[in-house]
Amino acid sequence: MTAENARFTFSIDDRSLALLLDEALYPLDAIYGAAYLFVDRCYIFLDRPADKQVQVRFRTKSDSTEQDLEALAGEFANELLNQVLRLRISESTKSIREYTLARAFFGDSSQASIDALLAELDAEELADDPLEINVPWESGT
Amino acid sequence: MIALRFHRSLYPAPAVHAAVAAYGELARIEVEERDEDIAVTLSDIDPDFADQADEFADSFANHVLFEATRSERGEA
């Protein structure tokens, strides 16, 4: 059996399934990530039949019906999308993560905040009180 | 004897060699690095697995995939 839908093609025969993927749509990183999640249920082999195309061949570890293999193809397709999305989010938030890490490791923002608070306290007019303890109910205003 | 071919653009050579190291005691494994791919030949498979030679070869390929994924993620 062979099914083709736009750029997602798969074929099924005895206990095995082969999908042809366009690397322009599904980066290799996403293909690795998705394939790896199926190694407990299937034997997986990658091949490159043409430039920018990756063939993913699955052979199930236990007996499977054609319906099982079709379901597997759909599940893999969903997982591919999931992996692509994870990659895109990871790329789009990379600078934020790097900035946060850099601040956590190398910044002195916490010390700067403490210094700013101490400076603010020092700037308050508490000279009348020798202990410089503010008594709010006596401030009158 | 079973021959496998790992395309270099999909399976880095260190991933194949790591799998060879892991399976080396269970079979005779020959590796030939070619321009486009790495050819692996499995023979003299351990008697415990000899009647499941296809599964043995597929498991080997899964191990190469595992190593390639680790390598791609910078974990290797």
Tab-separated table of C-alpha atoms in Angstrom:
chain	number	residue	atom	x	y	z
A	1	MET	CA	0.000	0.000	0.000
A	2	THR	CA	1.257	3.483	-0.818
A	3	ALA	CA	-0.152	6.801	0.286
A	4	GLU	CA	0.907	10.212	-0.843
A	5	ASN	CA	-0.242	13.489	0.571
A	6	ALA	CA	1.621	16.580	-0.587
A	7	ARG	CA	5.148	15.906	0.672
A	8	PHE	CA	4.355	13.126	3.120
A	9	THR	CA	4.657	9.761	1.433
A	10	PHE	CA	4.628	6.344	2.992
A	11	SER	CA	4.421	2.744	1.920
A	12	ILE	CA	3.514	-0.337	3.915
A	13	ASP	CA	4.396	-3.976	3.548
A	14	ASP	CA	4.893	-6.895	5.901
A	15	ARG	CA	5.709	-5.451	9.352
A	16	SER	CA	7.424	-2.498	7.748
A	17	LEU	CA	6.688	1.064	6.867
A	18	ALA	CA	8.724	3.538	4.847
A	19	LEU	CA	8.234	7.287	4.873
A	20	LEU	CA	9.798	9.771	2.519
A	21	LEU	CA	10.432	13.154	4.085
A	22	ASP	CA	11.450	16.475	2.616
A	23	GLU	CA	14.285	17.908	4.683
A	24	ALA	CA	13.163	21.427	3.785
A	25	LEU	CA	10.015	20.799	5.834
A	26	TYR	CA	11.386	18.474	8.480
A	27	PRO	CA	14.932	19.314	9.629
A	28	LEU	CA	17.225	16.400	10.342
A	29	ASP	CA	17.240	17.276	14.029
A	30	ALA	CA	13.462	16.816	14.156
A	31	ILE	CA	13.684	13.522	12.261
A	32	TYR	CA	16.283	12.192	14.722
A	33	GLY	CA	14.192	13.360	17.671
A	34	ALA	CA	10.997	11.775	16.397
A	35	ALA	CA	12.652	8.543	15.249
A	36	TYR	CA	14.379	8.083	18.567
A	37	LEU	CA	11.027	8.025	20.364
A	38	PHE	CA	10.017	4.935	18.378
A	39	VAL	CA	13.112	2.767	18.903
A	40	ASP	CA	11.434	0.864	21.737
A	41	ARG	CA	8.693	-0.360	19.378
A	42	CYS	CA	10.446	-0.438	16.006
A	43	TYR	CA	13.705	-0.983	14.237
A	44	ILE	CA	14.438	2.225	12.366
A	45	PHE	CA	16.742	2.883	9.490
A	46	LEU	CA	17.415	6.200	7.771
A	47	ASP	CA	18.449	6.557	4.162
A	48	ARG	CA	18.919	9.363	1.697
A	49	PRO	CA	17.408	8.443	-1.681
A	50	ALA	CA	17.969	11.942	-3.065
A	51	ASP	CA	19.368	15.279	-2.044
A	52	LYS	CA	17.282	16.911	0.716
A	53	GLN	CA	15.159	13.780	1.091
A	54	VAL	CA	15.252	11.372	3.988
A	55	GLN	CA	13.632	7.970	3.953
A	56	VAL	CA	12.683	6.580	7.358
A	57	ARG	CA	12.103	2.816	7.388
A	58	PHE	CA	10.343	1.201	10.322
A	59	ARG	CA	10.078	-2.498	11.066
A	60	THR	CA	7.912	-3.266	14.037
A	61	LYS	CA	9.339	-5.519	16.745
A	62	SER	CA	6.087	-7.432	17.032
A	63	ASP	CA	3.478	-8.539	14.515
A	64	SER	CA	1.446	-5.654	13.119
A	65	THR	CA	-1.568	-5.254	10.926
A	66	GLU	CA	-1.812	-2.745	8.110
A	67	GLN	CA	-3.981	-0.589	10.368
A	68	ASP	CA	-1.281	-0.650	13.046
A	69	LEU	CA	1.294	0.506	10.509
A	70	GLU	CA	-0.976	3.268	9.223
A	71	ALA	CA	-1.500	4.420	12.794
A	72	LEU	CA	2.257	4.317	13.303
A	73	ALA	CA	2.758	6.538	10.244
A	74	GLY	CA	0.266	9.047	11.618
A	75	GLU	CA	1.802	8.965	15.064
A	76	PHE	CA	5.244	9.538	13.605
A	77	ALA	CA	3.955	12.433	11.490
A	78	ASN	CA	2.459	14.058	14.589
A	79	GLU	CA	5.675	13.549	16.516
A	80	LEU	CA	7.625	15.100	13.652
A	81	LEU	CA	5.478	18.230	13.862
A	82	ASN	CA	5.962	18.269	17.611
A	83	GLN	CA	9.731	18.086	17.181
A	84	VAL	CA	9.739	20.805	14.505
A	85	LEU	CA	7.753	23.075	16.813
A	86	ARG	CA	10.107	22.362	19.722
A	87	LEU	CA	13.071	23.248	17.515
A	88	ARG	CA	11.494	26.499	16.352
A	89	ILE	CA	10.590	27.552	19.888
A	90	SER	CA	14.071	26.608	21.021
A	91	GLU	CA	15.605	28.748	18.268
A	92	SER	CA	13.295	31.714	18.815
A	93	THR	CA	13.938	31.779	22.572
A	94	LYS	CA	17.656	31.069	22.324
A	95	SER	CA	18.728	34.676	22.915
A	96	ILE	CA	16.433	35.000	25.942
A	97	ARG	CA	17.834	31.796	27.468
A	98	GLU	CA	21.392	32.914	26.807
A	99	TYR	CA	20.683	36.333	28.331
A	100	THR	CA	19.081	34.802	31.436
A	101	LEU	CA	21.951	32.364	31.891
A	102	ALA	CA	24.526	35.104	31.371
A	103	ARG	CA	22.852	37.249	34.031
A	104	ALA	CA	22.587	34.320	36.410
A	105	PHE	CA	26.238	33.427	36.073
A	106	PHE	CA	27.985	36.707	35.388
A	107	GLY	CA	25.627	39.543	36.321
A	108	ASP	CA	25.646	41.354	39.683
A	109	SER	CA	22.063	42.505	39.421
A	110	SER	CA	21.106	41.217	42.878
A	111	GLN	CA	23.939	43.123	44.528
A	112	ALA	CA	23.007	46.207	42.496
A	113	SER	CA	19.420	45.981	43.778
A	114	ILE	CA	20.583	45.741	47.393
A	115	ASP	CA	22.908	48.714	46.929
A	116	ALA	CA	20.060	50.733	45.409
A	117	LEU	CA	17.786	49.939	48.378
A	118	LEU	CA	20.485	50.906	50.889
A	119	ALA	CA	21.089	54.166	49.021
A	120	GLU	CA	17.365	54.886	49.102
A	121	LEU	CA	17.276	54.314	52.862
A	122	ASP	CA	20.266	56.551	53.376
A	123	ALA	CA	18.610	59.276	51.367
A	124	GLU	CA	15.548	59.360	53.611
A	125	GLU	CA	15.275	62.213	56.037
A	126	LEU	CA	15.720	60.533	59.369
A	127	ALA	CA	18.262	62.915	60.792
A	128	ASP	CA	15.920	63.965	63.618
A	129	ASP	CA	16.005	60.521	65.068
A	130	PRO	CA	19.443	59.686	66.467
A	131	LEU	CA	18.739	56.038	65.935
A	132	GLU	CA	17.398	56.743	62.451
A	133	ILE	CA	14.330	54.674	63.181
A	134	ASN	CA	11.299	55.897	61.319
A	135	VAL	CA	8.171	56.165	63.493
A	136	PRO	CA	5.299	56.454	61.070
A	137	TRP	CA	2.646	57.588	63.567
A	138	GLU	CA	4.799	60.593	64.498
A	139	SER	CA	5.534	61.690	60.971
A	140	GLY	CA	2.100	63.406	60.904
A	141	THR	CA	1.805	63.656	57.181
B	1	MET	CA	26.343	-12.369	6.408
B	2	ILE	CA	24.372	-9.148	6.501
B	3	ALA	CA	25.434	-5.903	4.847
B	4	LEU	CA	24.253	-2.501	6.039
B	5	ARG	CA	24.932	0.860	4.499
B	6	PHE	CA	24.854	4.030	6.621
B	7	HIS	CA	24.702	7.265	4.661
B	8	ARG	CA	27.360	9.665	5.941
B	9	SER	CA	25.007	12.654	5.886
B	10	LEU	CA	22.672	10.825	8.304
B	11	TYR	CA	25.006	8.705	10.400
B	12	PRO	CA	28.320	10.232	11.538
B	13	ALA	CA	31.267	7.826	11.468
B	14	PRO	CA	31.803	7.990	15.276
B	15	ALA	CA	28.197	6.798	15.745
B	16	VAL	CA	28.873	3.732	13.613
B	17	HIS	CA	32.143	3.028	15.412
B	18	ALA	CA	30.448	3.346	18.809
B	19	ALA	CA	27.888	0.743	17.762
B	20	VAL	CA	30.652	-1.517	16.447
B	21	ALA	CA	32.340	-1.266	19.842
B	22	ALA	CA	29.070	-2.154	21.585
B	23	TYR	CA	28.280	-5.153	19.350
B	24	GLY	CA	31.851	-6.216	18.628
B	25	GLU	CA	31.772	-9.156	21.017
B	26	LEU	CA	28.604	-10.601	19.501
B	27	ALA	CA	29.631	-10.760	15.852
B	28	ARG	CA	32.421	-10.225	13.416
B	29	ILE	CA	31.937	-6.695	12.125
B	30	GLU	CA	33.762	-5.196	9.196
B	31	VAL	CA	33.544	-1.495	8.469
B	32	GLU	CA	34.422	0.185	5.221
B	33	GLU	CA	34.280	3.962	5.091
B	34	ARG	CA	33.397	5.091	1.589
B	35	ASP	CA	32.780	8.535	0.083
B	36	GLU	CA	29.005	8.582	0.508
B	37	ASP	CA	28.383	5.925	3.088
B	38	ILE	CA	29.837	3.574	5.645
B	39	ALA	CA	29.414	-0.078	4.772
B	40	VAL	CA	29.086	-2.492	7.664
B	41	THR	CA	29.161	-6.258	7.274
B	42	LEU	CA	27.969	-8.509	10.084
B	43	SER	CA	29.007	-12.149	10.116
B	44	ASP	CA	29.733	-14.961	12.575
B	45	ILE	CA	26.899	-13.757	14.745
B	46	ASP	CA	26.855	-15.159	18.274
B	47	PRO	CA	24.989	-18.519	18.285
B	48	ASP	CA	22.501	-17.104	20.793
B	49	PHE	CA	21.368	-14.620	18.136
B	50	ALA	CA	22.239	-16.485	14.956
B	51	ASP	CA	18.638	-17.560	14.333
B	52	GLN	CA	17.548	-13.936	14.656
B	53	ALA	CA	20.174	-12.417	12.401
B	54	ASP	CA	17.794	-9.838	10.904
B	55	GLU	CA	16.765	-8.627	14.352
B	56	PHE	CA	20.419	-8.516	15.344
B	57	ALA	CA	21.244	-6.314	12.337
B	58	ASP	CA	18.211	-4.107	12.993
B	59	SER	CA	19.218	-3.713	16.633
B	60	PHE	CA	22.686	-2.723	15.491
B	61	ALA	CA	21.139	-0.082	13.201
B	62	ASN	CA	18.998	1.199	16.087
B	63	HIS	CA	22.130	1.546	18.175
B	64	VAL	CA	23.812	3.572	15.416
B	65	LEU	CA	20.707	5.783	15.295
B	66	PHE	CA	20.882	6.255	19.070
B	67	GLU	CA	24.534	7.281	18.823
B	68	ALA	CA	23.801	9.587	15.868
B	69	THR	CA	20.979	11.271	17.815
B	70	ARG	CA	23.255	11.778	20.807
B	71	SER	CA	25.913	13.198	18.542
B	72	GLU	CA	23.416	15.556	16.853
B	73	ARG	CA	22.323	16.837	20.264
B	74	GLY	CA	25.897	17.306	21.387
B	75	GLU	CA	25.637	14.644	24.087
B	76	ALA	CA	28.266	12.290	22.715
